[in-house]
XYZ file of C-alpha atoms in Angstrom:
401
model
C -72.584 -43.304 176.970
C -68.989 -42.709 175.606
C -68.239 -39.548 174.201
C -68.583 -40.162 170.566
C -72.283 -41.250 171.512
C -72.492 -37.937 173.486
C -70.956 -36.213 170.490
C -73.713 -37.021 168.336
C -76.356 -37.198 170.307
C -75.877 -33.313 170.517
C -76.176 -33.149 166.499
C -79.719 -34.232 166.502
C -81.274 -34.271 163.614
C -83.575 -30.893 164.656
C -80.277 -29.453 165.250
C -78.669 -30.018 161.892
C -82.252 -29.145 160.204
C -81.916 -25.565 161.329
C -78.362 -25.369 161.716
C -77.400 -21.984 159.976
C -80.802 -20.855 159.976
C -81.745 -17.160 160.717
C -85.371 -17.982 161.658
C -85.675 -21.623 163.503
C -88.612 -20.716 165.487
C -91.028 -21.549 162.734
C -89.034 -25.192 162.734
C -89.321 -25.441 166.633
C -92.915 -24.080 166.396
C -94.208 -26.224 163.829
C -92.648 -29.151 165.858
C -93.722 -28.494 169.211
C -97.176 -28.172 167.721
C -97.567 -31.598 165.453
C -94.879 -33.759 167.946
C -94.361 -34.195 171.338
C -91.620 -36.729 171.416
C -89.684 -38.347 169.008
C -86.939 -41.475 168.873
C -84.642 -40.839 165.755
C -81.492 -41.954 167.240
C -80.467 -45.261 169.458
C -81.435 -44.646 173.277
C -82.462 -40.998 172.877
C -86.102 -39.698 172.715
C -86.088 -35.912 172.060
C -89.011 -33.916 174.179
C -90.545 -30.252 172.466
C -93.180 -29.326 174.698
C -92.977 -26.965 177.810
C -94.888 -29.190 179.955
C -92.724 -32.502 179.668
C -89.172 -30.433 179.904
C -90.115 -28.876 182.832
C -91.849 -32.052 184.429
C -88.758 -34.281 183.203
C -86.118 -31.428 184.441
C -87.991 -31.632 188.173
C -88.140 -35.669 188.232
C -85.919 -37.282 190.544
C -85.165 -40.027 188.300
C -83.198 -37.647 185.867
C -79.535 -36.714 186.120
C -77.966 -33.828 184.272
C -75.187 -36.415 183.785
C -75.556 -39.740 185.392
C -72.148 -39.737 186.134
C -70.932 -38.883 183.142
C -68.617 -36.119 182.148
C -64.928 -35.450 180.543
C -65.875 -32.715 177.394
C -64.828 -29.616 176.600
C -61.145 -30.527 176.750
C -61.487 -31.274 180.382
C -61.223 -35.153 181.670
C -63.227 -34.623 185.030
C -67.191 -33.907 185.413
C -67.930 -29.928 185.299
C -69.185 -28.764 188.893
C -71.866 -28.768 189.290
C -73.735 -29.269 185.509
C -72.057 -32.917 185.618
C -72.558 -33.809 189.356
C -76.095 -35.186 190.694
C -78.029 -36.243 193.773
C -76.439 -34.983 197.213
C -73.469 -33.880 195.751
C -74.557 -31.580 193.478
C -76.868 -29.953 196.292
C -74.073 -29.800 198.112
C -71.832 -27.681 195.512
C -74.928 -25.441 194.396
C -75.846 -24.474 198.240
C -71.965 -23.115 197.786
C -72.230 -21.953 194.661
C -75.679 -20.102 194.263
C -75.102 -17.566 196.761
C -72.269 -15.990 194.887
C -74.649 -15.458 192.189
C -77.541 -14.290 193.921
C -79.064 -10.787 192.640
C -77.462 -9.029 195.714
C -73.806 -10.240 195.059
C -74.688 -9.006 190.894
C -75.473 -5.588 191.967
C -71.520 -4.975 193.346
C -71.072 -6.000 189.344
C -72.684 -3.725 187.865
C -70.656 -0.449 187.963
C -67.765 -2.740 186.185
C -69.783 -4.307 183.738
C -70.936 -0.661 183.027
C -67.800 0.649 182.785
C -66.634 -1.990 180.307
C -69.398 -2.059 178.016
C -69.204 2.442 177.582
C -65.530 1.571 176.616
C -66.453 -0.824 174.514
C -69.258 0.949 172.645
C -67.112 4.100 172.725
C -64.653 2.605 170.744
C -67.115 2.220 167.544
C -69.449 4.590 168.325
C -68.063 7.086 166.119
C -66.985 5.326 162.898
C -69.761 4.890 160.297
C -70.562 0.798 160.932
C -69.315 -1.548 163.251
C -69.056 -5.385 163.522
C -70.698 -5.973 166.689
C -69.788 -9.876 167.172
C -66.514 -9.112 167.218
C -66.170 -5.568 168.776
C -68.793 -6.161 172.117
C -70.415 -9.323 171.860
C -67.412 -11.375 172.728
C -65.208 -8.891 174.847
C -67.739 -7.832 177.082
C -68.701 -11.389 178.558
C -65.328 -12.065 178.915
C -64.221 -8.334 180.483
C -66.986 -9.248 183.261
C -65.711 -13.022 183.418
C -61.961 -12.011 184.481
C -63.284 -9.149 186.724
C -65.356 -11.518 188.725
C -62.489 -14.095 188.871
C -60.343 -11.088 190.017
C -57.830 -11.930 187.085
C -56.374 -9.279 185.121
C -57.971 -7.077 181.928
C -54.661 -6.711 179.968
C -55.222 -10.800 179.742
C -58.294 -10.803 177.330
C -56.926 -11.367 174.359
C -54.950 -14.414 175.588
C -58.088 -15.236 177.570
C -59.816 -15.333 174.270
C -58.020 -17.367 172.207
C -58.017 -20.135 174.160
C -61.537 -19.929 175.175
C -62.343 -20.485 171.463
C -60.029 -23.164 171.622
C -62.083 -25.104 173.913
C -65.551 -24.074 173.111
C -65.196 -23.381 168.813
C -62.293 -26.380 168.245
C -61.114 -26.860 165.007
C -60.669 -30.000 163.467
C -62.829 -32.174 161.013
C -62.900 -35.462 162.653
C -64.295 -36.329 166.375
C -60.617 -36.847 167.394
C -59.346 -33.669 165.351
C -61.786 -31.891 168.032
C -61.299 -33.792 170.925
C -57.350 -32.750 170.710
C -58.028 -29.655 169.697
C -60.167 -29.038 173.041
C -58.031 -30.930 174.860
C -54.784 -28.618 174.129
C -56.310 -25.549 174.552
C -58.276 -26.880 177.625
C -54.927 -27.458 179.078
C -53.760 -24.546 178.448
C -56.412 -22.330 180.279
C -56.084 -24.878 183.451
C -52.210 -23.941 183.507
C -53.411 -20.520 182.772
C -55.825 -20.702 186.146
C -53.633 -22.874 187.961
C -51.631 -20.001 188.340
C -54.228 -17.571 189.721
C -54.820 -20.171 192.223
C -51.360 -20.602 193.624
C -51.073 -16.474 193.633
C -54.104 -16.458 195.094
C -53.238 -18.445 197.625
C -50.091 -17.148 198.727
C -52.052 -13.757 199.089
C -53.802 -15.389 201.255
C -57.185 -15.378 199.642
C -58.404 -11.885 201.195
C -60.352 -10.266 198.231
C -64.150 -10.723 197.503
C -63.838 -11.694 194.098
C -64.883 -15.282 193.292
C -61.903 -16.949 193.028
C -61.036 -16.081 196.792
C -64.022 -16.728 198.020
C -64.096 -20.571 196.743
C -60.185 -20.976 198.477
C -61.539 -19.643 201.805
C -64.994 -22.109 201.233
C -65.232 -25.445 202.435
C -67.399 -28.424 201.252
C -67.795 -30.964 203.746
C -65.943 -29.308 205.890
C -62.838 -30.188 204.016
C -61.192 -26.972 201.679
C -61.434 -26.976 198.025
C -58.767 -28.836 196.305
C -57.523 -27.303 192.874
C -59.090 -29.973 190.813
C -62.444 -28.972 192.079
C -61.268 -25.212 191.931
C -60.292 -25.262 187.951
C -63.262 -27.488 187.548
C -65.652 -24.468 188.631
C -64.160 -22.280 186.908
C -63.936 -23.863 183.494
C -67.985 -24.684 183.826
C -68.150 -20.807 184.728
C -66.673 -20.159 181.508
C -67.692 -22.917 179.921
C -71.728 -21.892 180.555
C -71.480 -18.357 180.608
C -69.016 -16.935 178.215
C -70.291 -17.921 175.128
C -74.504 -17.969 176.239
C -73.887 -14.449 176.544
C -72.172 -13.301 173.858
C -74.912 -15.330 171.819
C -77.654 -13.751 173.850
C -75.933 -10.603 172.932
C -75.788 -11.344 168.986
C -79.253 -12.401 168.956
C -80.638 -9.432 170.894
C -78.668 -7.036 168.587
C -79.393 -8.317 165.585
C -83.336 -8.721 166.408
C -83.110 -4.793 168.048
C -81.173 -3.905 164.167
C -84.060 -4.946 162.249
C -87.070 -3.890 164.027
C -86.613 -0.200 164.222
C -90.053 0.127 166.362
C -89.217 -1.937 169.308
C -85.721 -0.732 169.285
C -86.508 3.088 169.912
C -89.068 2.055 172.351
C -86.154 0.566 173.981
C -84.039 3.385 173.260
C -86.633 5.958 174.817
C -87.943 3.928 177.318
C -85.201 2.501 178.946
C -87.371 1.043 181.333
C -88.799 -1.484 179.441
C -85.762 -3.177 178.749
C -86.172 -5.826 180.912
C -89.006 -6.712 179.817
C -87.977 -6.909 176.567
C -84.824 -9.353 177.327
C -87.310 -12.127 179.206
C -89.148 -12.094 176.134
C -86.213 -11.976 173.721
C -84.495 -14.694 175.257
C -87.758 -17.013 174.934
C -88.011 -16.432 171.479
C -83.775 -16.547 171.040
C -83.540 -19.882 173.101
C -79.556 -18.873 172.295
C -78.988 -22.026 174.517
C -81.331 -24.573 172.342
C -81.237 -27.662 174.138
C -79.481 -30.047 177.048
C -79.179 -33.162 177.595
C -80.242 -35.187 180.351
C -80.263 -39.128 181.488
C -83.409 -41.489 182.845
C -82.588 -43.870 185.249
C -85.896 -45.248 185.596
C -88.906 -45.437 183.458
C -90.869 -42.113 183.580
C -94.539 -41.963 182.909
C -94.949 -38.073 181.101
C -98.861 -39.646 180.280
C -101.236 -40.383 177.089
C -98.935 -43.418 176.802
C -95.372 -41.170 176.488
C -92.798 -43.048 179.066
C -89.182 -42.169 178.686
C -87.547 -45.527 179.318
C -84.650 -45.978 181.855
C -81.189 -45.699 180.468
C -82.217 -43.151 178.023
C -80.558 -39.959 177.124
C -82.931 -37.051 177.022
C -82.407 -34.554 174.601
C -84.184 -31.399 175.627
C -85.232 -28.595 173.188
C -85.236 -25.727 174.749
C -85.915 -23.757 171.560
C -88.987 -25.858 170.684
C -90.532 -25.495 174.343
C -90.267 -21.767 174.209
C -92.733 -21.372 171.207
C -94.684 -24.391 172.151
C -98.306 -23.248 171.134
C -99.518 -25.435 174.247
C -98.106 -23.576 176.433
C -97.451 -19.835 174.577
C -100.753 -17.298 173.216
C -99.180 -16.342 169.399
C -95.375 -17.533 170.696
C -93.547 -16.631 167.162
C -95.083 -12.977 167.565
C -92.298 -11.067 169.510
C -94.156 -8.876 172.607
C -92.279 -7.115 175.165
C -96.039 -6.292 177.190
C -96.639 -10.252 177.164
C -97.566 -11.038 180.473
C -95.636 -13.589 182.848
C -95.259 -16.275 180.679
C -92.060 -17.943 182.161
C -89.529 -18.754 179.469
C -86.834 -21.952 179.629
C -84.062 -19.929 177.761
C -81.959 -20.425 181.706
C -83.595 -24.393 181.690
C -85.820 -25.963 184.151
C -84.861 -27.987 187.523
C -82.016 -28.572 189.220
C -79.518 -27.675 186.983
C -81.299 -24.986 185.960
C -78.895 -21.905 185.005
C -76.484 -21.147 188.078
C -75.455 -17.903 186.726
C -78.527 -16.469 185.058
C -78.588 -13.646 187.398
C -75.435 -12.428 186.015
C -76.561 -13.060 182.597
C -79.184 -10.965 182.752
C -77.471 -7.945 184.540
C -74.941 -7.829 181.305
C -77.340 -8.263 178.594
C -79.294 -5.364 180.111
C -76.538 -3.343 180.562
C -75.187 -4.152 177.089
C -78.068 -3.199 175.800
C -78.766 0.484 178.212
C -75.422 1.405 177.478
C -75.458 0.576 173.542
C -79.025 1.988 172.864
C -77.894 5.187 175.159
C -74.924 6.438 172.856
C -76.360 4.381 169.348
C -80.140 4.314 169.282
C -80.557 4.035 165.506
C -78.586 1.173 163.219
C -78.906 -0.784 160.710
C -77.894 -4.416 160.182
C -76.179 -5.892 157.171
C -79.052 -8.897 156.913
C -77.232 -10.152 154.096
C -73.802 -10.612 155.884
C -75.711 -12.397 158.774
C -74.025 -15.829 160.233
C -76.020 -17.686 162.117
C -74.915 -20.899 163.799
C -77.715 -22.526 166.014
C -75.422 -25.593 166.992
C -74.571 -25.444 170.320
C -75.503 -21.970 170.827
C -77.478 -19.606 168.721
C -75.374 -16.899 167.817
C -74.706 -14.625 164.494
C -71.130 -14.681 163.990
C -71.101 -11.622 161.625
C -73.193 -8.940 162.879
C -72.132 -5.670 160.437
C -74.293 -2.490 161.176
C -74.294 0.757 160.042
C -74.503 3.106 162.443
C -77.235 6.035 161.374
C -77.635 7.949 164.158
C -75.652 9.156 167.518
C -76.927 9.799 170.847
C -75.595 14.258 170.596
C -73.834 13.139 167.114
């Protein structure tokens, strides 16, 4: 599929329906209840129910690119989201250790650290814009620390980030070079982490050195796999967490019960993430490729060739597989959400994403347990992500204020 088809394909029409939307979950609901599977574009069937994504996500006939790859601003397939079969086992038996829930704990005290600063910075003026202000510096504090590149870089770091992930432009090609510029940009940017952290001789334990001491088939890492990493560990995690972040803020803002439970029971955040995130879905769908028929049953059989576009966001309040899914319940029991996907490919860093959202939100609720949001000066975008761009508050009450 070129990348023009790929380009679209991720526009489906579900996604433009509740594009700017501030409530799609009715939309995915009602779907996921009346349709299973639809065709509305050329060699793409869409699936909504929890059952099929997580039976087509497991299937060996399914690739999470079938070799394709090049987006983003980047020419070569992201490791590993755009690498199948043996290879891809090979890269996430490297990769998944340094995200295990041991290796997250040593992040912890920094990602604490950063988010006090962060919420001490606003905590004492009468409103805030949150988006702006946490949302987007905090992913992207804990990023560079667990690269082991420098803080006083974020606001470089930024702006090219955006660049690659929020291009501007009006046209597919306006985009594509848009990406493409600042994607080259952040791999010079990188490039030179590498080569310092090479002639340092690669001692530290942040994840940067670790990949130049690893070794994939017994061979070292070359720099084009090296930038390639790192630009899917940006690519996937900067901006699903500052969404999660929007989304979990701006649902705490306007439901002033569950958010002083939270605030008073600190405990039960947790909890209260898993079953944010389902009902979120900030990451609404993937996309993934058949290359043989595949019999899902009651005469649904995804053909061979096909792209499969995934909705995440549907599955999540599927009423097949959810009791009352558009009711919001932090005591549900364990009803296993696909906000990190299904399979193979399923979230490599989800671990981390979780430690920061919880922290985000312990170390928010701890100094500003009471706000209010600005529901008229929401921004949603549910595109690529679901995130609220503008997320004004007014800040009513201080923890000792």
């Amino acid at each position: 599929m070129e990348d023009s088809e790929r380009f679209v394909t991720r526009l489906a029409p579900l996604t433009l329906a509740v594009k700017n939307m501030a409530g799609p979950q009715s939309v995915y609901h009602e779907k996921a209840k009346e349709v299973r599977a639809e065709r509305v574009q050329p060699g793409v069937i869409t699936l909504y129910r929890r059952d099929d994504l997580v039976r087509v996500n497991r299937h060996p006939a399914v690739l999470g690119a079938g070799g394709r790859g090049g987006n983003f601003g980047n020419d070569n397939p992201l490791i590993p989201l755009e690498i199948d079969g043996e290879d891809h086992k090979k890269w996430r038996r490297l990769l998944d250790p340094l995200f295990a829930p041991k290796q997250m704990t040593r992040l912890e005290g920094l990602v604490r650290k950063r988010a006090a600063e962060l919420v001490e910075g606003f905590a004492g003026e009468p409103a805030a814009e949150l988006y702006e202000a946490y949302c987007i510096p905090l992913p992207c504090l804990t990023f560079l620390e667990f690269l082991g590149a420098p803080a006083e870089d974020l606001e470089f770091f930024i702006g090219f980030k955006d660049g690659v992930l929020h291009p501007q432009g009006n046209t597919r090609e306006q985009i594509r070079a848009s990406q493409a510029s600042a994607g080259a940009a952040l791999f010079d940017y990188f490039a030179g982490f590498l080569g310092q952290r090479r002639a340092d001789g690669a001692v530290g334990d942040d994840v940067l050195s670790v990949l130049l001491r690893a070794r994939i088939d017994d061979q070292p890492l070359s720099d084009a796999e090296l930038l390639n990493i790192i630009y899917l560990l940006m690519f996937a995690g900067l901006d699903t967490v500052t969404a999660s972040m929007s989304c979990l803020l701006a649902w705490l803002g306007q439901h002033p019960y569950e958010r002083r439970r939270l605030a008073e029971e600190p405990a039960s955040i947790p909890r209260a993430i898993e079953e944010l995130m389902r009902y979120e879905s900030p990451a609404p769908s993937s996309i993934r490729y058949a290359t043989a028929d595949i019999d899902l049953g009651d005469g649904l059989t995804i053909r061979a060739g096909e792209a499969i576009h995934v909705s995440w966001a549907a599955a999540n309040v599927d009423p097949t597989a959810y009791p009352d899914p558009l009711r919001v319940d932090f005591d549900r029991g364990r009803f296993h959400h696909l906000a990190f996907g299904s399979g193979v490919h399923r979230c490599l860093g989800s671990h981390l994403a979780r430690l920061e959202l919880r922290v985000a939100l312990e170390e928010f609720l701890a100094r500003i347990p009471d706000y209010t949001v600005d529901t008229d000066g929401l921004v949603y975008d549910n595109v690529s992500v679901r995130t609220v761009q503008q997320l004004h508050i007014s800040i009513n009450a201080l923890v000792g204020g």
